[in-house]
mmCIF file of C-alpha atoms in Angstrom:
data_model
loop_
_atom_site.group_PDB
_atom_site.id
_atom_site.type_symbol
_atom_site.label_atom_id
_atom_site.label_comp_id
_atom_site.label_asym_id
_atom_site.label_seq_id
_atom_site.Cartn_x
_atom_site.Cartn_y
_atom_site.Cartn_z
ATOM 1 C CA UNK O 1 20.613 2.274 7.663
ATOM 2 C CA UNK O 2 24.068 2.761 6.123
ATOM 3 C CA UNK O 3 24.258 4.219 2.630
ATOM 4 C CA UNK O 4 25.452 1.533 0.149
ATOM 5 C CA UNK O 5 27.550 4.127 -1.691
ATOM 6 C CA UNK O 6 29.370 5.042 1.546
ATOM 7 C CA UNK O 7 29.884 1.349 2.224
ATOM 8 C CA UNK O 8 31.396 0.834 -1.212
ATOM 9 C CA UNK O 9 33.673 3.826 -0.778
ATOM 10 C CA UNK O 10 34.814 2.553 2.613
ATOM 11 C CA UNK O 11 35.587 -0.852 1.153
ATOM 12 C CA UNK O 12 37.738 0.679 -1.568
ATOM 13 C CA UNK O 13 39.404 3.230 0.711
ATOM 14 C CA UNK O 14 43.174 3.701 0.864
ATOM 15 C CA UNK O 15 43.258 1.925 4.215
ATOM 16 C CA UNK O 16 41.654 -1.158 2.697
ATOM 17 C CA UNK O 17 43.944 -1.049 -0.302
ATOM 18 C CA UNK O 18 47.054 -0.731 1.823
ATOM 19 C CA UNK O 19 46.103 -3.910 3.663
ATOM 20 C CA UNK O 20 45.737 -5.921 0.452
ATOM 21 C CA UNK O 21 48.892 -7.872 -0.332
ATOM 22 C CA UNK O 22 48.063 -8.176 -4.035
ATOM 23 C CA UNK O 23 48.361 -4.520 -4.958
ATOM 24 C CA UNK O 24 50.746 -2.630 -7.204
ATOM 25 C CA UNK O 25 53.302 -1.880 -4.498
ATOM 26 C CA UNK O 26 55.988 -3.533 -6.613
ATOM 27 C CA UNK O 27 55.301 -1.129 -9.502
ATOM 28 C CA UNK O 28 56.728 2.353 -9.544
ATOM 29 C CA UNK O 29 53.913 4.898 -9.123
ATOM 30 C CA UNK O 30 53.175 7.191 -12.036
ATOM 31 C CA UNK O 31 54.363 10.787 -12.078
ATOM 32 C CA UNK O 32 50.827 12.148 -11.901
ATOM 33 C CA UNK O 33 49.875 14.049 -8.730
ATOM 34 C CA UNK O 34 46.894 13.004 -6.681
ATOM 35 C CA UNK O 35 43.601 14.605 -7.537
ATOM 36 C CA UNK O 36 42.192 17.087 -5.047
ATOM 37 C CA UNK O 37 40.272 14.988 -2.474
ATOM 38 C CA UNK O 38 36.862 16.453 -3.320
ATOM 39 C CA UNK O 39 37.360 15.848 -7.059
ATOM 40 C CA UNK O 40 38.685 12.346 -6.492
ATOM 41 C CA UNK O 41 35.730 11.523 -4.216
ATOM 42 C CA UNK O 42 33.270 13.005 -6.709
ATOM 43 C CA UNK O 43 34.646 10.930 -9.593
ATOM 44 C CA UNK O 44 34.695 7.753 -7.492
ATOM 45 C CA UNK O 45 31.114 8.189 -6.285
ATOM 46 C CA UNK O 46 29.955 9.075 -9.804
ATOM 47 C CA UNK O 47 31.517 5.948 -11.314
ATOM 48 C CA UNK O 48 29.936 3.722 -8.652
ATOM 49 C CA UNK O 49 26.483 5.310 -8.997
ATOM 50 C CA UNK O 50 26.563 5.119 -12.794
ATOM 51 C CA UNK O 51 27.719 1.493 -12.631
ATOM 52 C CA UNK O 52 24.788 0.735 -10.307
ATOM 53 C CA UNK O 53 22.295 2.362 -12.700
ATOM 54 C CA UNK O 54 23.902 0.724 -15.733
ATOM 55 C CA UNK O 55 23.669 -2.733 -14.167
ATOM 56 C CA UNK O 56 20.009 -2.148 -13.218
ATOM 57 C CA UNK O 57 19.296 -1.230 -16.843
ATOM 58 C CA UNK O 58 21.207 -4.319 -17.958
ATOM 59 C CA UNK O 59 19.076 -6.467 -15.654
ATOM 60 C CA UNK O 60 15.968 -4.966 -17.219
ATOM 61 C CA UNK O 61 16.887 -6.617 -20.525
ATOM 62 C CA UNK O 62 17.073 -10.107 -18.986
ATOM 63 C CA UNK O 63 14.101 -12.475 -19.079
ATOM 64 C CA UNK O 64 14.182 -15.700 -17.069
ATOM 65 C CA UNK O 65 12.147 -17.874 -19.534
ATOM 66 C CA UNK O 66 14.438 -17.009 -22.436
ATOM 67 C CA UNK O 67 17.531 -17.601 -20.309
ATOM 68 C CA UNK O 68 16.203 -21.063 -19.419
ATOM 69 C CA UNK O 69 15.472 -21.835 -23.080
ATOM 70 C CA UNK O 70 19.053 -21.112 -24.134
ATOM 71 C CA UNK O 71 20.502 -22.978 -21.154
ATOM 72 C CA UNK O 72 18.585 -26.089 -22.233
ATOM 73 C CA UNK O 73 20.168 -25.740 -25.706
ATOM 74 C CA UNK O 74 23.519 -24.248 -24.753
ATOM 75 C CA UNK O 75 25.472 -24.536 -28.019
ATOM 76 C CA UNK O 76 25.258 -20.835 -28.886
ATOM 77 C CA UNK O 77 25.880 -19.715 -25.299
ATOM 78 C CA UNK O 78 28.877 -22.054 -24.943
ATOM 79 C CA UNK O 79 30.482 -20.692 -28.109
ATOM 80 C CA UNK O 80 29.756 -17.142 -26.988
ATOM 81 C CA UNK O 81 31.314 -17.672 -23.551
ATOM 82 C CA UNK O 82 34.444 -19.228 -25.085
ATOM 83 C CA UNK O 83 34.712 -16.247 -27.434
ATOM 84 C CA UNK O 84 34.165 -13.726 -24.625
ATOM 85 C CA UNK O 85 36.627 -15.161 -22.123
ATOM 86 C CA UNK O 86 38.989 -16.748 -24.655
ATOM 87 C CA UNK O 87 39.423 -14.245 -27.469
ATOM 88 C CA UNK O 88 39.407 -10.909 -25.646
ATOM 89 C CA UNK O 89 41.782 -11.671 -22.727
ATOM 90 C CA UNK O 90 44.235 -13.318 -25.144
ATOM 91 C CA UNK O 91 43.948 -10.321 -27.468
ATOM 92 C CA UNK O 92 44.652 -7.910 -24.603
ATOM 93 C CA UNK O 93 47.650 -9.965 -23.473
ATOM 94 C CA UNK O 94 49.066 -10.234 -27.003
ATOM 95 C CA UNK O 95 48.707 -6.510 -27.737
ATOM 96 C CA UNK O 96 50.304 -5.584 -24.401
ATOM 97 C CA UNK O 97 53.261 -7.828 -25.266
ATOM 98 C CA UNK O 98 53.650 -6.795 -28.905
ATOM 99 C CA UNK O 99 53.310 -3.071 -28.195
ATOM 100 C CA UNK O 100 55.554 -3.355 -25.105
ATOM 101 C CA UNK O 101 53.172 -1.563 -22.770
ATOM 102 C CA UNK O 102 54.400 -0.510 -19.354
ATOM 103 C CA UNK O 103 53.325 -2.480 -16.255
ATOM 104 C CA UNK O 104 50.406 -0.233 -15.310
ATOM 105 C CA UNK O 105 49.231 0.102 -18.906
ATOM 106 C CA UNK O 106 49.392 -3.687 -19.307
ATOM 107 C CA UNK O 107 47.221 -4.228 -16.211
ATOM 108 C CA UNK O 108 44.689 -1.670 -17.465
ATOM 109 C CA UNK O 109 44.438 -3.342 -20.876
ATOM 110 C CA UNK O 110 44.171 -6.827 -19.327
ATOM 111 C CA UNK O 111 41.334 -5.735 -17.032
ATOM 112 C CA UNK O 112 39.529 -4.192 -19.994
ATOM 113 C CA UNK O 113 39.966 -7.380 -22.030
ATOM 114 C CA UNK O 114 38.747 -9.630 -19.207
ATOM 115 C CA UNK O 115 35.567 -7.653 -18.473
ATOM 116 C CA UNK O 116 32.203 -9.282 -19.320
ATOM 117 C CA UNK O 117 29.789 -7.968 -21.919
ATOM 118 C CA UNK O 118 27.532 -4.978 -21.296
ATOM 119 C CA UNK O 119 24.147 -3.678 -22.367
ATOM 120 C CA UNK O 120 25.649 -1.796 -25.328
ATOM 121 C CA UNK O 121 26.267 -5.117 -27.072
ATOM 122 C CA UNK O 122 22.517 -5.843 -26.991
ATOM 123 C CA UNK O 123 21.800 -2.642 -28.902
ATOM 124 C CA UNK O 124 24.528 -3.364 -31.447
ATOM 125 C CA UNK O 125 23.275 -6.938 -31.909
ATOM 126 C CA UNK O 126 19.771 -5.584 -32.515
ATOM 127 C CA UNK O 127 21.154 -3.178 -35.144
ATOM 128 C CA UNK O 128 22.825 -6.143 -36.854
ATOM 129 C CA UNK O 129 19.525 -8.071 -36.962
ATOM 130 C CA UNK O 130 20.945 -10.571 -34.513
ATOM 131 C CA UNK O 131 19.354 -13.080 -32.177
ATOM 132 C CA UNK O 132 18.325 -10.867 -29.260
ATOM 133 C CA UNK O 133 17.573 -13.781 -26.974
ATOM 134 C CA UNK O 134 21.102 -15.133 -27.476
ATOM 135 C CA UNK O 135 22.547 -11.657 -27.000
ATOM 136 C CA UNK O 136 20.751 -11.107 -23.697
ATOM 137 C CA UNK O 137 21.555 -14.602 -22.418
ATOM 138 C CA UNK O 138 25.207 -14.202 -23.363
ATOM 139 C CA UNK O 139 25.423 -10.889 -21.510
ATOM 140 C CA UNK O 140 23.767 -12.508 -18.489
ATOM 141 C CA UNK O 141 26.079 -15.523 -18.463
ATOM 142 C CA UNK O 142 29.258 -13.493 -18.974
ATOM 143 C CA UNK O 143 28.284 -11.152 -16.128
ATOM 144 C CA UNK O 144 27.774 -14.063 -13.721
ATOM 145 C CA UNK O 145 30.781 -16.074 -14.909
ATOM 146 C CA UNK O 146 33.028 -13.009 -14.652
ATOM 147 C CA UNK O 147 32.857 -13.418 -10.869
ATOM 148 C CA UNK O 148 35.237 -16.356 -11.183
ATOM 149 C CA UNK O 149 36.684 -16.015 -14.677
ATOM 150 C CA UNK O 150 37.910 -12.434 -14.466
ATOM 151 C CA UNK O 151 40.187 -12.874 -11.399
ATOM 152 C CA UNK O 152 41.382 -16.248 -12.745
ATOM 153 C CA UNK O 153 42.254 -14.892 -16.197
ATOM 154 C CA UNK O 154 43.977 -11.838 -14.732
ATOM 155 C CA UNK O 155 46.060 -14.086 -12.489
ATOM 156 C CA UNK O 156 47.054 -16.369 -15.380
ATOM 157 C CA UNK O 157 47.921 -13.637 -17.883
ATOM 158 C CA UNK O 158 49.802 -11.520 -15.337
ATOM 159 C CA UNK O 159 52.255 -14.404 -15.033
ATOM 160 C CA UNK O 160 53.482 -13.413 -18.483
ATOM 161 C CA UNK O 161 54.781 -10.058 -17.258
ATOM 162 C CA UNK O 162 57.591 -9.393 -14.821
ATOM 163 C CA UNK O 163 56.540 -7.689 -11.572
ATOM 164 C CA UNK O 164 52.858 -8.326 -12.261
ATOM 165 C CA UNK O 165 52.425 -11.696 -10.560
ATOM 166 C CA UNK O 166 50.920 -10.028 -7.482
ATOM 167 C CA UNK O 167 50.075 -6.704 -9.047
ATOM 168 C CA UNK O 168 46.296 -6.977 -9.355
ATOM 169 C CA UNK O 169 43.902 -6.192 -6.458
ATOM 170 C CA UNK O 170 41.948 -9.438 -6.818
ATOM 171 C CA UNK O 171 39.914 -8.891 -3.657
ATOM 172 C CA UNK O 172 38.779 -5.444 -4.787
ATOM 173 C CA UNK O 173 37.906 -6.667 -8.282
ATOM 174 C CA UNK O 174 35.981 -9.668 -6.959
ATOM 175 C CA UNK O 175 34.052 -7.446 -4.557
ATOM 176 C CA UNK O 176 33.226 -5.034 -7.384
ATOM 177 C CA UNK O 177 31.908 -7.936 -9.464
ATOM 178 C CA UNK O 178 29.779 -9.187 -6.571
ATOM 179 C CA UNK O 179 28.363 -5.685 -6.165
ATOM 180 C CA UNK O 180 27.261 -5.677 -9.818
ATOM 181 C CA UNK O 181 25.065 -8.746 -9.300
ATOM 182 C CA UNK O 182 22.809 -6.931 -6.811
ATOM 183 C CA UNK O 183 21.669 -4.097 -9.138
ATOM 184 C CA UNK O 184 21.464 -6.597 -11.992
ATOM 185 C CA UNK O 185 19.065 -8.662 -9.842
ATOM 186 C CA UNK O 186 16.991 -5.540 -9.178
ATOM 187 C CA UNK O 187 16.687 -5.007 -12.944
ATOM 188 C CA UNK O 188 15.568 -8.615 -13.484
ATOM 189 C CA UNK O 189 12.865 -8.202 -10.812
ATOM 190 C CA UNK O 190 11.682 -4.934 -12.379
ATOM 191 C CA UNK O 191 11.484 -6.609 -15.793
ATOM 192 C CA UNK O 192 9.560 -9.537 -14.296
ATOM 193 C CA UNK O 193 7.043 -7.625 -12.176
ATOM 194 C CA UNK O 194 6.927 -4.245 -13.992
ATOM 195 C CA UNK O 195 8.029 -4.903 -17.589
ATOM 196 C CA UNK O 196 6.414 -1.668 -18.774
ATOM 197 C CA UNK O 197 9.213 0.295 -17.070
ATOM 198 C CA UNK O 198 12.092 -1.753 -18.497
ATOM 199 C CA UNK O 199 12.539 0.159 -21.747
ATOM 200 C CA UNK O 200 12.557 3.528 -19.998
ATOM 201 C CA UNK O 201 15.079 2.396 -17.388
ATOM 202 C CA UNK O 202 17.349 0.963 -20.093
ATOM 203 C CA UNK O 203 17.279 4.202 -22.095
ATOM 204 C CA UNK O 204 17.929 6.302 -18.981
ATOM 205 C CA UNK O 205 20.827 4.052 -17.982
ATOM 206 C CA UNK O 206 22.550 4.384 -21.362
ATOM 207 C CA UNK O 207 21.956 8.142 -21.454
ATOM 208 C CA UNK O 208 23.448 8.610 -17.985
ATOM 209 C CA UNK O 209 26.431 6.463 -18.960
ATOM 210 C CA UNK O 210 27.213 8.732 -21.913
ATOM 211 C CA UNK O 211 26.769 11.927 -19.880
ATOM 212 C CA UNK O 212 28.877 10.593 -17.013
ATOM 213 C CA UNK O 213 31.671 9.697 -19.441
ATOM 214 C CA UNK O 214 31.853 13.317 -20.604
ATOM 215 C CA UNK O 215 31.661 14.755 -17.061
ATOM 216 C CA UNK O 216 34.354 12.451 -15.662
ATOM 217 C CA UNK O 217 36.623 13.199 -18.621
ATOM 218 C CA UNK O 218 36.223 16.960 -18.121
ATOM 219 C CA UNK O 219 36.863 16.767 -14.365
ATOM 220 C CA UNK O 220 39.960 14.648 -14.857
ATOM 221 C CA UNK O 221 41.233 16.906 -17.653
ATOM 222 C CA UNK O 222 40.856 20.062 -15.551
ATOM 223 C CA UNK O 223 42.548 18.615 -12.471
ATOM 224 C CA UNK O 224 45.257 16.359 -13.905
ATOM 225 C CA UNK O 225 46.258 18.686 -16.702
ATOM 226 C CA UNK O 226 45.325 18.518 -20.355
ATOM 227 C CA UNK O 227 48.852 17.871 -21.630
ATOM 228 C CA UNK O 228 49.594 15.034 -19.198
ATOM 229 C CA UNK O 229 46.203 13.510 -19.892
ATOM 230 C CA UNK O 230 46.733 13.698 -23.658
ATOM 231 C CA UNK O 231 50.275 12.325 -23.602
ATOM 232 C CA UNK O 232 49.201 9.377 -21.463
ATOM 233 C CA UNK O 233 45.864 8.322 -22.950
ATOM 234 C CA UNK O 234 46.580 9.269 -26.563
ATOM 235 C CA UNK O 235 49.999 7.646 -26.723
ATOM 236 C CA UNK O 236 50.449 5.555 -29.918
ATOM 237 C CA UNK O 237 50.618 2.169 -28.084
ATOM 238 C CA UNK O 238 47.405 2.768 -26.119
ATOM 239 C CA UNK O 239 45.573 4.212 -29.119
ATOM 240 C CA UNK O 240 46.631 1.220 -31.217
ATOM 241 C CA UNK O 241 45.442 -1.134 -28.479
ATOM 242 C CA UNK O 242 42.091 0.646 -28.168
ATOM 243 C CA UNK O 243 41.604 0.483 -31.939
ATOM 244 C CA UNK O 244 42.588 -3.159 -32.463
ATOM 245 C CA UNK O 245 40.970 -4.868 -29.449
ATOM 246 C CA UNK O 246 37.300 -4.451 -30.413
ATOM 247 C CA UNK O 247 38.016 -5.073 -34.108
ATOM 248 C CA UNK O 248 39.796 -8.348 -33.307
ATOM 249 C CA UNK O 249 36.924 -9.291 -30.982
ATOM 250 C CA UNK O 250 34.280 -8.657 -33.645
ATOM 251 C CA UNK O 251 36.278 -10.607 -36.242
ATOM 252 C CA UNK O 252 37.181 -13.660 -34.184
ATOM 253 C CA UNK O 253 33.731 -13.826 -32.585
ATOM 254 C CA UNK O 254 32.227 -14.125 -36.058
ATOM 255 C CA UNK O 255 34.855 -16.594 -37.304
ATOM 256 C CA UNK O 256 34.509 -18.848 -34.258
ATOM 257 C CA UNK O 257 30.727 -19.015 -34.505
ATOM 258 C CA UNK O 258 31.024 -19.643 -38.261
ATOM 259 C CA UNK O 259 33.322 -22.607 -37.635
ATOM 260 C CA UNK O 260 30.716 -24.088 -35.302
ATOM 261 C CA UNK O 261 28.043 -23.614 -37.973
ATOM 262 C CA UNK O 262 25.773 -21.109 -36.250
ATOM 263 C CA UNK O 263 23.312 -19.311 -38.500
ATOM 264 C CA UNK O 264 23.842 -15.741 -39.684
ATOM 265 C CA UNK O 265 21.962 -14.063 -36.859
ATOM 266 C CA UNK O 266 23.883 -16.118 -34.287
ATOM 267 C CA UNK O 267 27.235 -15.265 -35.887
ATOM 268 C CA UNK O 268 26.488 -11.545 -35.925
ATOM 269 C CA UNK O 269 25.284 -11.654 -32.330
ATOM 270 C CA UNK O 270 28.384 -13.429 -31.023
ATOM 271 C CA UNK O 271 30.559 -11.043 -33.036
ATOM 272 C CA UNK O 272 29.022 -8.008 -31.318
ATOM 273 C CA UNK O 273 29.024 -9.630 -27.887
ATOM 274 C CA UNK O 274 32.680 -10.646 -28.144
ATOM 275 C CA UNK O 275 33.945 -7.213 -29.185
ATOM 276 C CA UNK O 276 31.919 -5.297 -26.562
ATOM 277 C CA UNK O 277 33.034 -5.152 -22.943
ATOM 278 C CA UNK O 278 31.275 -3.614 -19.945
ATOM 279 C CA UNK O 279 33.247 -0.382 -20.091
ATOM 280 C CA UNK O 280 31.563 1.170 -17.054
ATOM 281 C CA UNK O 281 32.540 -1.828 -14.923
ATOM 282 C CA UNK O 282 36.113 -1.606 -16.193
ATOM 283 C CA UNK O 283 36.365 2.112 -15.477
ATOM 284 C CA UNK O 284 34.910 1.686 -11.978
ATOM 285 C CA UNK O 285 37.361 -1.090 -11.094
ATOM 286 C CA UNK O 286 40.307 0.974 -12.315
ATOM 287 C CA UNK O 287 39.181 4.061 -10.421
ATOM 288 C CA UNK O 288 38.281 2.601 -7.043
ATOM 289 C CA UNK O 289 40.489 -0.499 -6.757
ATOM 290 C CA UNK O 290 43.847 1.131 -7.526
ATOM 291 C CA UNK O 291 45.726 3.894 -5.654
ATOM 292 C CA UNK O 292 45.468 7.217 -7.541
ATOM 293 C CA UNK O 293 49.246 7.723 -7.689
ATOM 294 C CA UNK O 294 49.566 4.345 -9.437
ATOM 295 C CA UNK O 295 46.668 4.451 -11.899
ATOM 296 C CA UNK O 296 46.889 8.177 -12.710
ATOM 297 C CA UNK O 297 44.531 9.096 -15.574
ATOM 298 C CA UNK O 298 44.634 5.557 -16.981
ATOM 299 C CA UNK O 299 41.226 4.795 -15.437
ATOM 300 C CA UNK O 300 39.934 6.860 -18.378
ATOM 301 C CA UNK O 301 41.330 4.371 -20.918
ATOM 302 C CA UNK O 302 37.923 2.626 -21.198
ATOM 303 C CA UNK O 303 36.485 5.949 -22.397
ATOM 304 C CA UNK O 304 38.965 5.906 -25.294
ATOM 305 C CA UNK O 305 38.236 2.234 -25.889
ATOM 306 C CA UNK O 306 34.476 2.762 -26.170
ATOM 307 C CA UNK O 307 34.967 5.340 -28.937
ATOM 308 C CA UNK O 308 36.667 2.748 -31.131
ATOM 309 C CA UNK O 309 34.308 0.010 -29.933
ATOM 310 C CA UNK O 310 31.222 1.934 -31.026
ATOM 311 C CA UNK O 311 32.807 3.469 -34.121
ATOM 312 C CA UNK O 312 33.953 0.129 -35.517
ATOM 313 C CA UNK O 313 30.607 -1.479 -34.687
ATOM 314 C CA UNK O 314 28.748 1.301 -36.506
ATOM 315 C CA UNK O 315 30.976 0.784 -39.538
ATOM 316 C CA UNK O 316 30.183 -2.948 -39.518
ATOM 317 C CA UNK O 317 26.472 -2.183 -39.158
ATOM 318 C CA UNK O 318 26.578 0.168 -42.163
ATOM 319 C CA UNK O 319 28.456 -2.417 -44.252
ATOM 320 C CA UNK O 320 25.948 -5.092 -43.234
ATOM 321 C CA UNK O 321 22.953 -2.916 -44.135
ATOM 322 C CA UNK O 322 24.507 -1.964 -47.503
ATOM 323 C CA UNK O 323 25.252 -5.612 -48.259
ATOM 324 C CA UNK O 324 21.678 -6.633 -47.428
ATOM 325 C CA UNK O 325 20.258 -3.920 -49.649
ATOM 326 C CA UNK O 326 22.416 -4.295 -52.743
ATOM 327 C CA UNK O 327 23.614 -7.896 -52.535
ATOM 328 C CA UNK O 328 20.624 -9.863 -51.340
ATOM 329 C CA UNK O 329 21.374 -13.511 -50.675
ATOM 330 C CA UNK O 330 18.899 -16.427 -50.651
ATOM 331 C CA UNK O 331 16.921 -16.788 -47.455
ATOM 332 C CA UNK O 332 18.598 -19.440 -45.312
ATOM 333 C CA UNK O 333 17.344 -18.513 -41.879
ATOM 334 C CA UNK O 334 13.858 -19.077 -40.627
ATOM 335 C CA UNK O 335 13.388 -16.610 -37.805
ATOM 336 C CA UNK O 336 15.361 -13.962 -35.992
ATOM 337 C CA UNK O 337 14.291 -12.186 -32.835
ATOM 338 C CA UNK O 338 14.529 -8.512 -33.663
ATOM 339 C CA UNK O 339 13.125 -7.087 -30.469
ATOM 340 C CA UNK O 340 11.578 -8.135 -27.237
ATOM 341 C CA UNK O 341 8.797 -5.963 -25.891
ATOM 342 C CA UNK O 342 7.322 -7.334 -22.716
ATOM 343 C CA UNK O 343 5.727 -10.672 -23.527
ATOM 344 C CA UNK O 344 5.375 -9.956 -27.259
ATOM 345 C CA UNK O 345 8.158 -11.025 -29.614
ATOM 346 C CA UNK O 346 8.449 -9.427 -33.034
ATOM 347 C CA UNK O 347 9.900 -11.885 -35.528
ATOM 348 C CA UNK O 348 11.264 -11.206 -38.990
ATOM 349 C CA UNK O 349 13.278 -13.041 -41.606
ATOM 350 C CA UNK O 350 16.863 -12.251 -42.502
#
């Protein structure tokens, strides 16, 4: 039986990319040299494997009964989906325009902004005393809807840039999104039939994601060159973009849910879900769906983005906890789902 990793690598090979009419052939390649083949292959395989594990761990947080319950009362999910696929892609497009990013940088930022939510948002929502059921359902829905929404949004927003109308490898991105549904389904089955393993798998997945981020960054830094890597990724426009995108997402996610009169836990949940993208998915798409001489080290941009994403979220969590402790407000919410452990739900007031 053929190895799925080898199959994925074959699909995203240079031969496949060269046959795709919607690639960046109309954009001047970057000045960065190609990585040594063994290093390039190692990074590509690592990103695919880690994405697979991450999506399995994400699936382990999903519970079918709770998904059905929110689908039957879809107000919160509908607002969350509009925030996810409305606020973040528009934010990415606006920042790319205002900061006058180059063509490749603009595509990278747009892909990052159009990515669905990831498992990190569930942890942040839990830290904010949010509605965990809504958080998990929102992550589930955005992952499934991304199959159609992500290529569509990329196509629409690329019309706003010259030379980008046919610059995105839509086939490769769509295939990558389809591939994420399979491990996510495995995680759902594990959570359904063996829920006692779900927590462990989720923790392992997040730990491997963090370790892989460091390893990939070190490999790229040693082979591309520290100065080139620094000048590209730490340029003021990209750093500004990485800092503002999650902050705008957190802010507008909260404001939008406030306007639609969701309760406090719902507002905090949608805020975290909106500002958090599936960074591992973004990094994998950038690494395997674009030619190395075009993307250069920019496939590492999501690693810079996640630093600001987590840092700003932690600051909001600290401010929220301080506010709750020293400026207690009257109880207006009945119940909030703090954690889900198998079939037992721990409920507390906010």
